[in-house]
PDB file of C-alpha atoms in Angstrom:
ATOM      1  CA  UNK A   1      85.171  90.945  88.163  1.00  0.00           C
ATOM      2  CA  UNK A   2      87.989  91.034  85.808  1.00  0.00           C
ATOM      3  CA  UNK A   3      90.690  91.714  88.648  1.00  0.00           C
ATOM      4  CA  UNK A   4      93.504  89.653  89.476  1.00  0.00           C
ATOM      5  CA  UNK A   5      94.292  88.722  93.214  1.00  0.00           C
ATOM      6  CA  UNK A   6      96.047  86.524  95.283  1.00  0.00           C
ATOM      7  CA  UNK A   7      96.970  85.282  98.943  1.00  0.00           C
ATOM      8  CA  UNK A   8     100.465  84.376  98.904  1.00  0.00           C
ATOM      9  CA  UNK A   9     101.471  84.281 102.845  1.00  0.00           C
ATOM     10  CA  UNK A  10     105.076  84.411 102.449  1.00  0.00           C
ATOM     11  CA  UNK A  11     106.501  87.217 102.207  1.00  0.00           C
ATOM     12  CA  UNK A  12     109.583  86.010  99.540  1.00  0.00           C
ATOM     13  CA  UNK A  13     106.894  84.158  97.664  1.00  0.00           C
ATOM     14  CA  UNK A  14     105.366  87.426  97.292  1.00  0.00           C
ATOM     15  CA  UNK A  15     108.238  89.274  96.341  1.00  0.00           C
ATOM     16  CA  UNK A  16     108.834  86.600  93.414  1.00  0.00           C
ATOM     17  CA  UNK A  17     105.213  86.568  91.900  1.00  0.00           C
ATOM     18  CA  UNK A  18     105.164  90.271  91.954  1.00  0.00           C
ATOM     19  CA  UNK A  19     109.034  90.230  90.378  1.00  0.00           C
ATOM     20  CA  UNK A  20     107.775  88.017  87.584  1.00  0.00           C
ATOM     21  CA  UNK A  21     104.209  89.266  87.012  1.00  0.00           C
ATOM     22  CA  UNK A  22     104.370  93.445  87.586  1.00  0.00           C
ATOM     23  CA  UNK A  23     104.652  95.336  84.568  1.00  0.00           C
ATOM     24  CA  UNK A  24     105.128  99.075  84.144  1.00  0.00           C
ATOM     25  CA  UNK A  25     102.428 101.528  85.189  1.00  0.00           C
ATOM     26  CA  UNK A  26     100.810  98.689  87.420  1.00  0.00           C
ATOM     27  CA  UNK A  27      99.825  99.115  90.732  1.00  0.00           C
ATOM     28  CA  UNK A  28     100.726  97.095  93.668  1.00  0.00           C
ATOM     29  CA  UNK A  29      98.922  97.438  96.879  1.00  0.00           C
ATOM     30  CA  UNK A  30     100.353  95.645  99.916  1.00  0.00           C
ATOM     31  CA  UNK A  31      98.648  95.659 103.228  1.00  0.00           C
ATOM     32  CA  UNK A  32     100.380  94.735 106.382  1.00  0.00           C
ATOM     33  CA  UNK A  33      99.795  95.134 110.220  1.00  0.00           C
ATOM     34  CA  UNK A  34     103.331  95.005 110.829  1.00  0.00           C
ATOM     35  CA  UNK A  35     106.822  94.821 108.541  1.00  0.00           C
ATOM     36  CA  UNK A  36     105.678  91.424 107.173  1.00  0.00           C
ATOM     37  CA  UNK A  37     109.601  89.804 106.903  1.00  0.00           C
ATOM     38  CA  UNK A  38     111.089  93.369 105.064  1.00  0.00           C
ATOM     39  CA  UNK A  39     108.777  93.100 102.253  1.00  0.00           C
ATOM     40  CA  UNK A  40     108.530  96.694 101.417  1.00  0.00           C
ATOM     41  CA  UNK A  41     112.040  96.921 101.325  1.00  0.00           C
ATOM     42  CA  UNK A  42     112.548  93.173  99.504  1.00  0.00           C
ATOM     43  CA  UNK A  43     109.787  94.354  96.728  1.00  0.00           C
ATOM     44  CA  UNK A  44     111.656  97.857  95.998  1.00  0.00           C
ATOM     45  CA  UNK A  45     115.091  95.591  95.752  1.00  0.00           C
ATOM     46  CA  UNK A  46     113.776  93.386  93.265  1.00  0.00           C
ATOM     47  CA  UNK A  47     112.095  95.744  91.274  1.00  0.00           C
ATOM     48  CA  UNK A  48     114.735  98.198  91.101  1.00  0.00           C
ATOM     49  CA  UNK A  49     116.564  95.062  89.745  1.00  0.00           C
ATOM     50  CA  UNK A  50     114.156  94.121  86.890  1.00  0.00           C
ATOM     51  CA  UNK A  51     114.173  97.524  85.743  1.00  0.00           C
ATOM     52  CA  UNK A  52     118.336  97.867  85.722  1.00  0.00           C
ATOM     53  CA  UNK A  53     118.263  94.896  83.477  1.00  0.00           C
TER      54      UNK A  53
END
């Protein structure tokens, strides 16, 4: 209905799409039963990254 989604199972794939894709003022939901290979951490990295130029 208009709304983007994805399964991506690995967690670095994950972090790259986002990377690429994410744009200010979006939201990104992750949901994990577990730390799921560092992604939280991984994701903040990268995006911290993008936004330092």
């Amino acid at each position: 209905r208009g709304v983007e989604a994805a399964f991506i199972p690995d967690a670095d794939d994950i972090v790259d799409v986002i990377r690429e894709s994410a744009e200010p003022g979006d939201v990104v939901l992750i949901m994990s039963n577990g730390g799921f290979g560092g992604i939280h951490d991984k994701l903040l990295d990268a995006l911290a990254r993008v936004d330092a130029g």
